[in-house]
Short mmCIF file of C-alpha atoms in Angstrom, two decimals:
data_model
loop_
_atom_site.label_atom_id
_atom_site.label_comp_id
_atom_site.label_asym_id
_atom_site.label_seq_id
_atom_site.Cartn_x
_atom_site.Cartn_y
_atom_site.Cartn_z
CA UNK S 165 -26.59 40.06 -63.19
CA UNK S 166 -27.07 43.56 -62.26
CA UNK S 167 -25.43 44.13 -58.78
CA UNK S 168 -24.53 40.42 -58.55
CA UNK S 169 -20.74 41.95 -57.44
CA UNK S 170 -22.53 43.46 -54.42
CA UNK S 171 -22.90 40.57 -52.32
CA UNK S 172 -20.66 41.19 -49.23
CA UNK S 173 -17.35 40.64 -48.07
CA UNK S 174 -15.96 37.55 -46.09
CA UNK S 175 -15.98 37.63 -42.31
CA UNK S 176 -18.24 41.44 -42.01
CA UNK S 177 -15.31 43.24 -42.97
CA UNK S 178 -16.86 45.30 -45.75
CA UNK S 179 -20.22 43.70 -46.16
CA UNK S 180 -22.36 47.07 -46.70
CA UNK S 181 -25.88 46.98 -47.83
CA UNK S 182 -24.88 48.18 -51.12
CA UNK S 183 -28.05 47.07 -52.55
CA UNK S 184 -30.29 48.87 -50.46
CA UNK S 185 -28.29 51.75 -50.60
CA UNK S 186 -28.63 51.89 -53.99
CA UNK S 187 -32.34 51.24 -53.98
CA UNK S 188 -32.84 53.82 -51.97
CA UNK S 189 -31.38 56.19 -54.17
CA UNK S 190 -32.13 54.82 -57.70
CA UNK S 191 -35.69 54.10 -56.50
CA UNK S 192 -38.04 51.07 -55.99
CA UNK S 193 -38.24 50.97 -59.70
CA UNK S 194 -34.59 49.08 -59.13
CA UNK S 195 -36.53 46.61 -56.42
CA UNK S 196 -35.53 43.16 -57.16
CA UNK S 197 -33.47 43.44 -60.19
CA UNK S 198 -32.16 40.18 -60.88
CA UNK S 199 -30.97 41.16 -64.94
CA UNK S 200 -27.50 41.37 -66.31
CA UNK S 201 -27.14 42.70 -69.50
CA UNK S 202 -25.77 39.34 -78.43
CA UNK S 203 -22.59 39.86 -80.86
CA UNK S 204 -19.52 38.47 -79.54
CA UNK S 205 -16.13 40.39 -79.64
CA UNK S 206 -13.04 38.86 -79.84
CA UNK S 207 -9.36 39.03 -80.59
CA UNK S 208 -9.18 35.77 -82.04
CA UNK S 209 -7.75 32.61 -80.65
CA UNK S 210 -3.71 33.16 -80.68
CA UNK S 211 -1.93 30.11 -79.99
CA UNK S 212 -24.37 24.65 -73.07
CA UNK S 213 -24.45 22.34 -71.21
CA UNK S 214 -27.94 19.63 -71.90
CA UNK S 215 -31.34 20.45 -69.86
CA UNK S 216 -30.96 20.26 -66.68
CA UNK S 217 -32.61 17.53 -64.93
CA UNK S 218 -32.96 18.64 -61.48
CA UNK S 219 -36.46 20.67 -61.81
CA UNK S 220 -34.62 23.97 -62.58
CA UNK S 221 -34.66 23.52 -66.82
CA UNK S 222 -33.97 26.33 -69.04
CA UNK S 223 -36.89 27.25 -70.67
CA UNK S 224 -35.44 26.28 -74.20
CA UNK S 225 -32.70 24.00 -75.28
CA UNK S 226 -29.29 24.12 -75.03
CA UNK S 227 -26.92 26.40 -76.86
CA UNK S 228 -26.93 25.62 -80.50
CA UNK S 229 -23.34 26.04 -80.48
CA UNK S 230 -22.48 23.04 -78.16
CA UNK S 231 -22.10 20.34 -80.22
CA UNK S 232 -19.51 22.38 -81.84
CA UNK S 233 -18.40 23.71 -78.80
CA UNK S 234 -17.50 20.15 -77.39
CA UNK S 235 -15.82 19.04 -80.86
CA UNK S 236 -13.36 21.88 -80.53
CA UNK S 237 -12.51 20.97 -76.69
CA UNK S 238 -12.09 17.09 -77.97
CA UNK S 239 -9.73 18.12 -80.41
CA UNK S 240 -8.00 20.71 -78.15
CA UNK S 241 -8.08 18.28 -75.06
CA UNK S 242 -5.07 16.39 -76.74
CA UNK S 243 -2.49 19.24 -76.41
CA UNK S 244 -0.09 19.84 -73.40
CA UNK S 245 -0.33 21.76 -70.44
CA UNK S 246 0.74 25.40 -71.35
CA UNK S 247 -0.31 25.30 -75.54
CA UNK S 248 -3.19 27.07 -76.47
CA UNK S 249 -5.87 24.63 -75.45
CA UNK S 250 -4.52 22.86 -72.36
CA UNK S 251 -5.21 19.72 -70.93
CA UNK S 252 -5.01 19.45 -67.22
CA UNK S 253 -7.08 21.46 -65.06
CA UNK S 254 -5.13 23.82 -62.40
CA UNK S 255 -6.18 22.21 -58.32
CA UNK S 256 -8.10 24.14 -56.12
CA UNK S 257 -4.92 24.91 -54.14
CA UNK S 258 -3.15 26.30 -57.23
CA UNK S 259 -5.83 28.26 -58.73
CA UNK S 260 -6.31 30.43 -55.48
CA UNK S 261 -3.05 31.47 -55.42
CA UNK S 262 -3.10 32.72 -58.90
CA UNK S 263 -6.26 35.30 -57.86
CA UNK S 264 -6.85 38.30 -55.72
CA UNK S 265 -6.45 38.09 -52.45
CA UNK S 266 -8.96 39.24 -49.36
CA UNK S 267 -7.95 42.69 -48.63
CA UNK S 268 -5.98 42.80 -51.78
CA UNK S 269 -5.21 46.69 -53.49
CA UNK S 270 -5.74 47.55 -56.91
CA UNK S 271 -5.55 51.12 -57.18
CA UNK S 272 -8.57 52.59 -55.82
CA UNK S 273 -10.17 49.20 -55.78
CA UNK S 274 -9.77 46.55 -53.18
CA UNK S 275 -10.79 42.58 -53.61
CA UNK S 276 -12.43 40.33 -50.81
CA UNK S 277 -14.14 37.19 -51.16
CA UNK S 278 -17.78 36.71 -51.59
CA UNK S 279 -19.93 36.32 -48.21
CA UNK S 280 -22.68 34.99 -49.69
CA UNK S 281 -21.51 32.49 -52.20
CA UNK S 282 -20.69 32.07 -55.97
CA UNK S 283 -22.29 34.96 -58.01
CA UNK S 284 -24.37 33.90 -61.07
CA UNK S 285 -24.33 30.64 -60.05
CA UNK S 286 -26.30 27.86 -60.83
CA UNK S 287 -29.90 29.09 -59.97
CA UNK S 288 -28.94 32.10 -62.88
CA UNK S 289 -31.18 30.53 -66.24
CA UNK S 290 -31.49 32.29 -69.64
CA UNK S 291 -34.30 31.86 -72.05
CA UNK S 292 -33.27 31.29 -74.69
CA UNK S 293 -30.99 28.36 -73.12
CA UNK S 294 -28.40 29.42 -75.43
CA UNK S 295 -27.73 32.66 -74.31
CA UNK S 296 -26.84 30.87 -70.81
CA UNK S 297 -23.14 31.56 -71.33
CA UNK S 298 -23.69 35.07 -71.18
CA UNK S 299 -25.40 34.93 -68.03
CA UNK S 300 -23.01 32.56 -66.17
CA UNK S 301 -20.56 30.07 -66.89
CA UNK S 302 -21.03 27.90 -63.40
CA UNK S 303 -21.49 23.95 -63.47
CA UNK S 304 -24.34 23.18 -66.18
CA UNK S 305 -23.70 26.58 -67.78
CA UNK S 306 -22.28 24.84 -71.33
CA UNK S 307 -21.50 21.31 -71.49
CA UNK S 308 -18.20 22.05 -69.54
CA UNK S 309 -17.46 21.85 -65.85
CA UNK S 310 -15.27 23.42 -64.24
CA UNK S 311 -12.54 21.53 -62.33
CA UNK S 312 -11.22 23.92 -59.98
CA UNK S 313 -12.97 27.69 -59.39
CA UNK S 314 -12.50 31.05 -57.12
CA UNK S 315 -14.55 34.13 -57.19
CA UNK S 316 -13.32 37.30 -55.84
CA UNK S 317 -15.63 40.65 -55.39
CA UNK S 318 -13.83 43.97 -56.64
CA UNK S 319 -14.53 47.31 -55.45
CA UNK S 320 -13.88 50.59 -54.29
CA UNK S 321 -14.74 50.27 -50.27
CA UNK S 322 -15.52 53.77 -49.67
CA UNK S 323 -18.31 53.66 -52.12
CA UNK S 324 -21.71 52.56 -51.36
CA UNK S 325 -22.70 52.45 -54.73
CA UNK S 326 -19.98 52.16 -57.42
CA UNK S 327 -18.37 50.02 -59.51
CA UNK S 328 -18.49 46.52 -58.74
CA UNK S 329 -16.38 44.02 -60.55
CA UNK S 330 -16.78 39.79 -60.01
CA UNK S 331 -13.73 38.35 -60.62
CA UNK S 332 -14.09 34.20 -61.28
CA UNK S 333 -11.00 32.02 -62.51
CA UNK S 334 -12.00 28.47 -63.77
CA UNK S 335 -9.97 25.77 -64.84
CA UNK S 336 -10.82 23.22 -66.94
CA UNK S 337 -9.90 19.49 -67.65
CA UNK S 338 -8.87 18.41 -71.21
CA UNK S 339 -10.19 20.87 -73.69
CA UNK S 340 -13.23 21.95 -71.33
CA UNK S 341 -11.42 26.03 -71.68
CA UNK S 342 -11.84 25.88 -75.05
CA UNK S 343 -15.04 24.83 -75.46
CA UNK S 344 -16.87 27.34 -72.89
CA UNK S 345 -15.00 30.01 -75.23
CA UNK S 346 -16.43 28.77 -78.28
CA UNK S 347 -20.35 28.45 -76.38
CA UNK S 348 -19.83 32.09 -75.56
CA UNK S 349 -19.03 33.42 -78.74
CA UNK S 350 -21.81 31.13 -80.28
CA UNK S 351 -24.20 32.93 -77.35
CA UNK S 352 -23.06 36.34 -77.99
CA UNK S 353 -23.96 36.12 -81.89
CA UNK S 354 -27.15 34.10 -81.19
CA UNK S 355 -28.43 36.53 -78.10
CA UNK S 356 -27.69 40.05 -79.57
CA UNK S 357 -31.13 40.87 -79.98
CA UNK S 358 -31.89 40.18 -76.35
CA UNK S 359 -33.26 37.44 -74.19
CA UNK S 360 -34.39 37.11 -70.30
CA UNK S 361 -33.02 36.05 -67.66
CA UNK S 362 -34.48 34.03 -64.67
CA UNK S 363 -33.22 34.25 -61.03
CA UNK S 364 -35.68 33.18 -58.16
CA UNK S 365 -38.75 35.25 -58.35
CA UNK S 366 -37.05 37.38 -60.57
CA UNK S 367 -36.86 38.07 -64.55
CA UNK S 368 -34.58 40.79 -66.12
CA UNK S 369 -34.71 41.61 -69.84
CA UNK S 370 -31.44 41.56 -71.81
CA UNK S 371 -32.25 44.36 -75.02
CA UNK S 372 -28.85 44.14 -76.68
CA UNK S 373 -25.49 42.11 -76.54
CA UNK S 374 -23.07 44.25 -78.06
CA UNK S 375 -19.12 42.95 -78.65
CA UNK S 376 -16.79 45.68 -77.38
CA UNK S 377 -13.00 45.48 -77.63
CA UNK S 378 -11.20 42.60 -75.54
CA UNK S 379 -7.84 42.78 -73.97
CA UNK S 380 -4.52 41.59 -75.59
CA UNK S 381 -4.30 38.89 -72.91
CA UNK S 382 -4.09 35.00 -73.00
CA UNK S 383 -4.76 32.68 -76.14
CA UNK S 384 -7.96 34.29 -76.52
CA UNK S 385 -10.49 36.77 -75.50
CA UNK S 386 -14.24 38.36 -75.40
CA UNK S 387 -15.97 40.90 -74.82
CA UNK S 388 -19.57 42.53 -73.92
CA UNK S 389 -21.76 44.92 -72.85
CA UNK S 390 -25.20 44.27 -71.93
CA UNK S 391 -28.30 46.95 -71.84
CA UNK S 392 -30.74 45.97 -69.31
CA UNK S 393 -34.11 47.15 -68.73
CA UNK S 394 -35.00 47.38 -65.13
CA UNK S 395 -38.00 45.47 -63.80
CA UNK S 396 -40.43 48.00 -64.42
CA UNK S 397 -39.52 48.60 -68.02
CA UNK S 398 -38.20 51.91 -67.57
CA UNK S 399 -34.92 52.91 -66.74
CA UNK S 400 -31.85 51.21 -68.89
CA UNK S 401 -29.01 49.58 -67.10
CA UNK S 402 -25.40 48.51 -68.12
CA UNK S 403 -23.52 46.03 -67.36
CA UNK S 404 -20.04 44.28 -68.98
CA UNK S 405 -18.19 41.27 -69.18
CA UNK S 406 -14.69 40.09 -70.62
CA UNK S 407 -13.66 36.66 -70.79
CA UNK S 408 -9.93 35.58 -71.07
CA UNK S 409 -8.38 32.12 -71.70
CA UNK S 410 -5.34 31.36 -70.73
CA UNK S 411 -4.64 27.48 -71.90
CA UNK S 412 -7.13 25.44 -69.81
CA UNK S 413 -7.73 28.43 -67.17
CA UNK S 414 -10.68 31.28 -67.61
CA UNK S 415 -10.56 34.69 -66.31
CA UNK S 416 -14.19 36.36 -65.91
CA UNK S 417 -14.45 40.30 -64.93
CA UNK S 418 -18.07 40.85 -65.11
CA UNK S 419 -18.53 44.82 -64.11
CA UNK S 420 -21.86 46.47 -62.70
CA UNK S 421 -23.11 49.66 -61.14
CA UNK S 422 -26.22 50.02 -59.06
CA UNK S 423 -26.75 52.94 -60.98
CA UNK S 424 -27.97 53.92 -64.58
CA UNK S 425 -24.96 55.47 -65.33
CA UNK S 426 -22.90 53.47 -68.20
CA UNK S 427 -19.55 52.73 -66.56
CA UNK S 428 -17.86 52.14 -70.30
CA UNK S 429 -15.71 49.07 -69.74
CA UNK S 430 -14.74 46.79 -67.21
CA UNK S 431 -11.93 48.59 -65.00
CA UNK S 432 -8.60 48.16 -66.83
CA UNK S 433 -6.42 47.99 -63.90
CA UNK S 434 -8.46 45.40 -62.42
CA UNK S 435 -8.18 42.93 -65.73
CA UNK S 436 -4.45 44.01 -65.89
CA UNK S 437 -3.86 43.40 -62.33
CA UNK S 438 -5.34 40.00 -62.72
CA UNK S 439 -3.68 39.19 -65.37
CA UNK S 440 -0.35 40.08 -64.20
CA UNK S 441 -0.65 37.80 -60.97
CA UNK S 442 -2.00 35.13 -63.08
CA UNK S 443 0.64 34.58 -66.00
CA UNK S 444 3.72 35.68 -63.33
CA UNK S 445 2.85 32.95 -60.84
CA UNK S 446 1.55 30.69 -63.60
CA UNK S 447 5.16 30.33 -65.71
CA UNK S 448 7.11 30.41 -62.62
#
């Protein structure tokens, strides 16, 4: 979603009103903006969930690509821990130690937790349901759960409006990695013509999912970028996400600006960063 990075840091350390900063100087035309901005990209694999039930439904069914999806995690679910599809989802304990930590540096960026919760979590719909993946890959995103998860906010502290990057790390039991991976691709070729997506009081409209080139990390990657038009169907927004698997483990960098300016990419050196701490502490 468009400014979901923006929601505050842990204890009032850096929580700044980035939001209404930025609507301030973007304009109301930005006022409650709830849209994140399909063709998947990937580098290849190298080694949605049903309706809900609890009064918040997509407006469509599920991802076309799920019963697929959940064949390819059965068949993956039977490999060890560390081969390309993983089996046994990292602990709570174990997963936070492999992300950012609050007050962490990464070059001119610095990562803190969220104040205010998950971003894109479950409340974040997409209609079509099948372009839910794109939107966010919480519980009841695709038909897999996530085990274990940490979300970290990334961004540059002197800046009230500037790059914001959401860091999430999910891990997965049997082959649940490998089939979110294979719901988002299937949602990034399904969605690239655009879809909406629902948050609250609030609709954004997705006009294009385009692939863009993914990192040389893990067993596989993707990657996006969204155009978003604001709620006033005027002013064009961008947004980007890449999505790394690392056996039954998933890195998520989604990257926003409360700005109309096109930032190009998620940061590198925050993926890179990410990465790093994740495979060194992850082989040890």
């Amino acid at each position: 979603m468009f400014g979901a990075g923006n929601q505050g840091r842990s204890g009032g350390r850096r929580a700044r009103p980035r939001r209404a900063a930025a609507l301030a100087l973007v304009g109301a035309v930005l006022t409650g903006a709830a849209a994140c901005g399909g063709d998947g990209a990937t580098n290849g694999d190298k080694g949605g969930k049903d309706a809900r039930t609890d009064g918040k439904a997509p407006a469509s069914t599920p991802a076309d690509g799920a019963e697929d999806a959940a064949e390819s995690a059965a068949s993956a679910g039977s490999g060890e821990p560390g081969t390309s599809g993983g089996s046994g989802a990292l602990s709570q304990r174990d997963l936070t130690a492999l992300a950012f930590t609050d007050g962490e540096k990464i070059g001119k960026y610095t990562a803190g937790e969220f104040s205010l919760g998950e971003p894109q979590g479950e409340d974040y719909t997409a209609d079509p349901a099948t372009c839910q993946p794109l939107v966010s890959l919480a519980k009841g995103a695709t038909a897999f759960d996530p085990a274990s998860e940490v979300h970290r906010n990334v961004d540059v502290a002197e800046e009230m409006v500037g790059t914001t990057v959401a860091v999430q790390l999910r891990s997965y039991n049997g082959g649940g990695a490998v089939g979110v991976m294979k719901a988002l691709g299937a949602a990034g070729k399904a969605c690239a013509g655009g879809f909406v997506e629902n948050r609250a009081v609030a609709k954004g409209q997705y006009l294009k999912v385009e692939p863009v080139k993914a990192p040389d990390h893990g067993d596989e990657a993707q990657a996006y970028r969204f155009t978003i038009l604001d709620v006033k169907g005027t002013l064009k927004l961008y947004e980007y996400l890449t999505v790394v698997r690392s056996g039954a483990t998933t890195l998520s960098f989604r990257a926003d600006i409360l700005d109309t300016k096109d930032i190009g990419k998620v940061p590198e050196e925050v993926i890179t960063a990410q990465w790093k701490k994740f495979e060194a502490a992850s082989t040890r």
